[in-house]
PDB file of C-alpha atoms in Angstrom:
ATOM      1  CA  UNK R   1      40.736 -15.910  -7.150  1.00  0.00           C
ATOM      2  CA  UNK R   2      40.009 -12.429  -6.744  1.00  0.00           C
ATOM      3  CA  UNK R   3      36.829 -13.665  -5.100  1.00  0.00           C
ATOM      4  CA  UNK R   4      38.577 -15.815  -2.393  1.00  0.00           C
ATOM      5  CA  UNK R   5      40.801 -12.968  -1.824  1.00  0.00           C
ATOM      6  CA  UNK R   6      37.941 -10.520  -0.881  1.00  0.00           C
ATOM      7  CA  UNK R   7      36.440 -13.090   0.991  1.00  0.00           C
ATOM      8  CA  UNK R   8      39.568 -13.203   3.251  1.00  0.00           C
ATOM      9  CA  UNK R   9      39.981  -9.853   3.605  1.00  0.00           C
ATOM     10  CA  UNK R  10      36.024  -9.661   4.395  1.00  0.00           C
ATOM     11  CA  UNK R  11      36.753 -12.304   7.061  1.00  0.00           C
ATOM     12  CA  UNK R  12      39.898 -10.643   8.467  1.00  0.00           C
ATOM     13  CA  UNK R  13      37.745  -7.548   8.586  1.00  0.00           C
ATOM     14  CA  UNK R  14      34.971  -9.063  10.262  1.00  0.00           C
ATOM     15  CA  UNK R  15      37.337 -10.673  12.980  1.00  0.00           C
ATOM     16  CA  UNK R  16      38.738  -7.432  13.698  1.00  0.00           C
ATOM     17  CA  UNK R  17      35.511  -5.805  14.152  1.00  0.00           C
ATOM     18  CA  UNK R  18      34.678  -8.322  16.419  1.00  0.00           C
ATOM     19  CA  UNK R  19      37.733  -8.070  18.400  1.00  0.00           C
ATOM     20  CA  UNK R  20      37.124  -4.330  18.372  1.00  0.00           C
ATOM     21  CA  UNK R  21      33.767  -4.777  19.891  1.00  0.00           C
ATOM     22  CA  UNK R  22      34.745  -7.546  22.253  1.00  0.00           C
ATOM     23  CA  UNK R  23      37.590  -5.110  23.674  1.00  0.00           C
ATOM     24  CA  UNK R  24      34.973  -2.598  23.835  1.00  0.00           C
ATOM     25  CA  UNK R  25      32.569  -4.416  25.618  1.00  0.00           C
ATOM     26  CA  UNK R  26      35.136  -5.285  28.061  1.00  0.00           C
ATOM     27  CA  UNK R  27      35.880  -1.763  28.791  1.00  0.00           C
ATOM     28  CA  UNK R  28      32.270  -1.095  29.121  1.00  0.00           C
ATOM     29  CA  UNK R  29      32.020  -3.938  31.515  1.00  0.00           C
ATOM     30  CA  UNK R  30      34.884  -3.026  33.421  1.00  0.00           C
ATOM     31  CA  UNK R  31      33.354   0.486  34.287  1.00  0.00           C
ATOM     32  CA  UNK R  32      29.979  -0.844  34.689  1.00  0.00           C
ATOM     33  CA  UNK R  33      31.530  -3.198  37.357  1.00  0.00           C
ATOM     34  CA  UNK R  34      33.467  -0.171  38.885  1.00  0.00           C
ATOM     35  CA  UNK R  35      30.531   2.072  39.122  1.00  0.00           C
ATOM     36  CA  UNK R  36      28.276  -0.804  40.601  1.00  0.00           C
ATOM     37  CA  UNK R  37      30.950  -1.308  43.105  1.00  0.00           C
ATOM     38  CA  UNK R  38      31.115   2.500  43.828  1.00  0.00           C
ATOM     39  CA  UNK R  39      27.377   2.575  44.275  1.00  0.00           C
ATOM     40  CA  UNK R  40      27.580  -0.199  46.775  1.00  0.00           C
ATOM     41  CA  UNK R  41      29.807   1.361  48.835  1.00  0.00           C
ATOM     42  CA  UNK R  42      27.436   4.785  48.701  1.00  0.00           C
ATOM     43  CA  UNK R  43      24.709   2.558  49.582  1.00  0.00           C
ATOM     44  CA  UNK R  44      26.654   0.829  52.702  1.00  0.00           C
ATOM     45  CA  UNK R  45      27.915   4.629  53.849  1.00  0.00           C
ATOM     46  CA  UNK R  46      24.293   5.888  53.523  1.00  0.00           C
ATOM     47  CA  UNK R  47      23.045   2.788  55.657  1.00  0.00           C
ATOM     48  CA  UNK R  48      25.525   3.605  58.198  1.00  0.00           C
ATOM     49  CA  UNK R  49      24.819   7.169  58.240  1.00  0.00           C
ATOM     50  CA  UNK R  50      20.865   6.552  58.504  1.00  0.00           C
ATOM     51  CA  UNK R  51      21.569   4.164  61.479  1.00  0.00           C
ATOM     52  CA  UNK R  52      23.735   6.977  63.038  1.00  0.00           C
ATOM     53  CA  UNK R  53      21.302   9.671  62.771  1.00  0.00           C
ATOM     54  CA  UNK R  54      18.460   7.275  64.208  1.00  0.00           C
ATOM     55  CA  UNK R  55      20.945   6.780  67.445  1.00  0.00           C
ATOM     56  CA  UNK R  56      21.362  10.511  67.601  1.00  0.00           C
ATOM     57  CA  UNK R  57      17.853  11.044  67.211  1.00  0.00           C
ATOM     58  CA  UNK R  58      17.157   8.606  69.897  1.00  0.00           C
ATOM     59  CA  UNK R  59      19.491   9.989  72.215  1.00  0.00           C
ATOM     60  CA  UNK R  60      18.057  13.568  71.652  1.00  0.00           C
ATOM     61  CA  UNK R  61      14.577  12.589  72.421  1.00  0.00           C
ATOM     62  CA  UNK R  62      16.132  10.841  75.541  1.00  0.00           C
ATOM     63  CA  UNK R  63      17.897  14.228  76.423  1.00  0.00           C
ATOM     64  CA  UNK R  64      14.849  16.182  75.722  1.00  0.00           C
ATOM     65  CA  UNK R  65      12.703  14.067  78.079  1.00  0.00           C
ATOM     66  CA  UNK R  66      15.370  14.361  80.880  1.00  0.00           C
ATOM     67  CA  UNK R  67      15.372  18.193  80.259  1.00  0.00           C
ATOM     68  CA  UNK R  68      11.556  18.586  80.677  1.00  0.00           C
ATOM     69  CA  UNK R  69      11.712  16.435  83.945  1.00  0.00           C
ATOM     70  CA  UNK R  70      14.972  18.274  85.263  1.00  0.00           C
ATOM     71  CA  UNK R  71      12.516  21.607  84.448  1.00  0.00           C
ATOM     72  CA  UNK R  72       9.626  20.078  85.967  1.00  0.00           C
ATOM     73  CA  UNK R  73      11.472  19.676  88.786  1.00  0.00           C
ATOM     74  CA  UNK R  74      13.223  22.716  88.916  1.00  0.00           C
ATOM     75  CA  UNK R  75       9.698  24.422  88.911  1.00  0.00           C
ATOM     76  CA  UNK R  76       8.623  22.460  91.565  1.00  0.00           C
ATOM     77  CA  UNK R  77      11.540  23.165  93.893  1.00  0.00           C
ATOM     78  CA  UNK R  78      11.208  26.726  92.931  1.00  0.00           C
ATOM     79  CA  UNK R  79       7.628  26.803  94.200  1.00  0.00           C
ATOM     80  CA  UNK R  80       8.515  25.139  97.316  1.00  0.00           C
ATOM     81  CA  UNK R  81      11.178  27.314  98.154  1.00  0.00           C
ATOM     82  CA  UNK R  82       8.470  30.581  97.616  1.00  0.00           C
ATOM     83  CA  UNK R  83       6.191  28.530  99.927  1.00  0.00           C
ATOM     84  CA  UNK R  84       8.526  28.053 102.391  1.00  0.00           C
ATOM     85  CA  UNK R  85       9.719  31.672 102.362  1.00  0.00           C
ATOM     86  CA  UNK R  86       6.335  32.713 103.454  1.00  0.00           C
ATOM     87  CA  UNK R  87       6.077  30.049 106.016  1.00  0.00           C
ATOM     88  CA  UNK R  88       9.412  31.137 107.832  1.00  0.00           C
ATOM     89  CA  UNK R  89       8.693  34.128 110.336  1.00  0.00           C
ATOM     90  CA  UNK R  90      11.996  35.427 110.055  1.00  0.00           C
ATOM     91  CA  UNK R  91      11.777  35.167 106.071  1.00  0.00           C
ATOM     92  CA  UNK R  92       8.705  37.191 106.535  1.00  0.00           C
ATOM     93  CA  UNK R  93      10.356  39.883 108.482  1.00  0.00           C
ATOM     94  CA  UNK R  94      13.048  40.208 105.913  1.00  0.00           C
ATOM     95  CA  UNK R  95      10.735  40.379 103.116  1.00  0.00           C
ATOM     96  CA  UNK R  96       9.039  42.840 104.979  1.00  0.00           C
ATOM     97  CA  UNK R  97      12.247  45.041 105.580  1.00  0.00           C
ATOM     98  CA  UNK R  98      13.384  44.932 102.145  1.00  0.00           C
ATOM     99  CA  UNK R  99       9.798  45.879 100.894  1.00  0.00           C
ATOM    100  CA  UNK R 100      10.293  48.736 103.394  1.00  0.00           C
ATOM    101  CA  UNK R 101      13.734  49.677 102.040  1.00  0.00           C
ATOM    102  CA  UNK R 102      12.304  49.640  98.440  1.00  0.00           C
ATOM    103  CA  UNK R 103       9.755  51.757  99.218  1.00  0.00           C
ATOM    104  CA  UNK R 104      12.112  54.578 100.927  1.00  0.00           C
ATOM    105  CA  UNK R 105      11.608  53.740 104.455  1.00  0.00           C
ATOM    106  CA  UNK R 106      14.784  55.112 106.621  1.00  0.00           C
ATOM    107  CA  UNK R 107      17.004  52.879 108.690  1.00  0.00           C
ATOM    108  CA  UNK R 108      15.269  53.954 112.055  1.00  0.00           C
ATOM    109  CA  UNK R 109      11.664  53.197 110.607  1.00  0.00           C
ATOM    110  CA  UNK R 110      13.253  49.581 109.571  1.00  0.00           C
ATOM    111  CA  UNK R 111      14.594  48.689 112.983  1.00  0.00           C
ATOM    112  CA  UNK R 112      11.335  49.802 114.945  1.00  0.00           C
ATOM    113  CA  UNK R 113       8.963  48.178 112.625  1.00  0.00           C
ATOM    114  CA  UNK R 114      10.829  44.847 111.937  1.00  0.00           C
ATOM    115  CA  UNK R 115      12.532  44.623 115.036  1.00  0.00           C
ATOM    116  CA  UNK R 116      15.792  44.216 113.194  1.00  0.00           C
ATOM    117  CA  UNK R 117      19.370  44.984 115.005  1.00  0.00           C
ATOM    118  CA  UNK R 118      21.114  47.853 113.613  1.00  0.00           C
ATOM    119  CA  UNK R 119      23.881  46.188 111.559  1.00  0.00           C
ATOM    120  CA  UNK R 120      21.008  43.741 109.896  1.00  0.00           C
ATOM    121  CA  UNK R 121      19.225  47.038 108.778  1.00  0.00           C
ATOM    122  CA  UNK R 122      22.230  48.872 107.853  1.00  0.00           C
ATOM    123  CA  UNK R 123      23.466  45.703 105.758  1.00  0.00           C
ATOM    124  CA  UNK R 124      19.760  45.700 103.904  1.00  0.00           C
ATOM    125  CA  UNK R 125      20.224  49.331 102.897  1.00  0.00           C
ATOM    126  CA  UNK R 126      23.578  48.896 101.700  1.00  0.00           C
ATOM    127  CA  UNK R 127      22.739  45.964  99.615  1.00  0.00           C
ATOM    128  CA  UNK R 128      19.496  47.885  98.190  1.00  0.00           C
ATOM    129  CA  UNK R 129      21.856  50.980  97.409  1.00  0.00           C
ATOM    130  CA  UNK R 130      24.607  48.714  95.645  1.00  0.00           C
ATOM    131  CA  UNK R 131      21.641  46.633  93.799  1.00  0.00           C
ATOM    132  CA  UNK R 132      20.138  49.954  92.619  1.00  0.00           C
ATOM    133  CA  UNK R 133      23.442  51.413  91.486  1.00  0.00           C
ATOM    134  CA  UNK R 134      23.927  48.211  89.122  1.00  0.00           C
TER     135      UNK R 134
END
């Protein structure tokens, strides 16, 4: 009889242990499932971010190419402008007059050498003095 009661108690204890293991296993399975879902969401976010970075990189490369083209066009225009400055006879006169002002020529000398009206020579002198003051 004692043997039967010990056997019964042992069976109950084994069943309780199995129940606890089952409950504990379910908790770990739920936690693992939660971590897997969290990892999948993180991977989706990472994939989205990678796509956005790739788009931004492509956009920046496009902007860079356009910037290089604009800078090149700007240089060409500046060179063209410089070339035209020396082709225009009036521009040559004014360039010479400005150079004379920078070298310290007086107004009468500028009028005589460059054949400029007095008002224009005075304006050049005035602009040069303002530029020097700044």
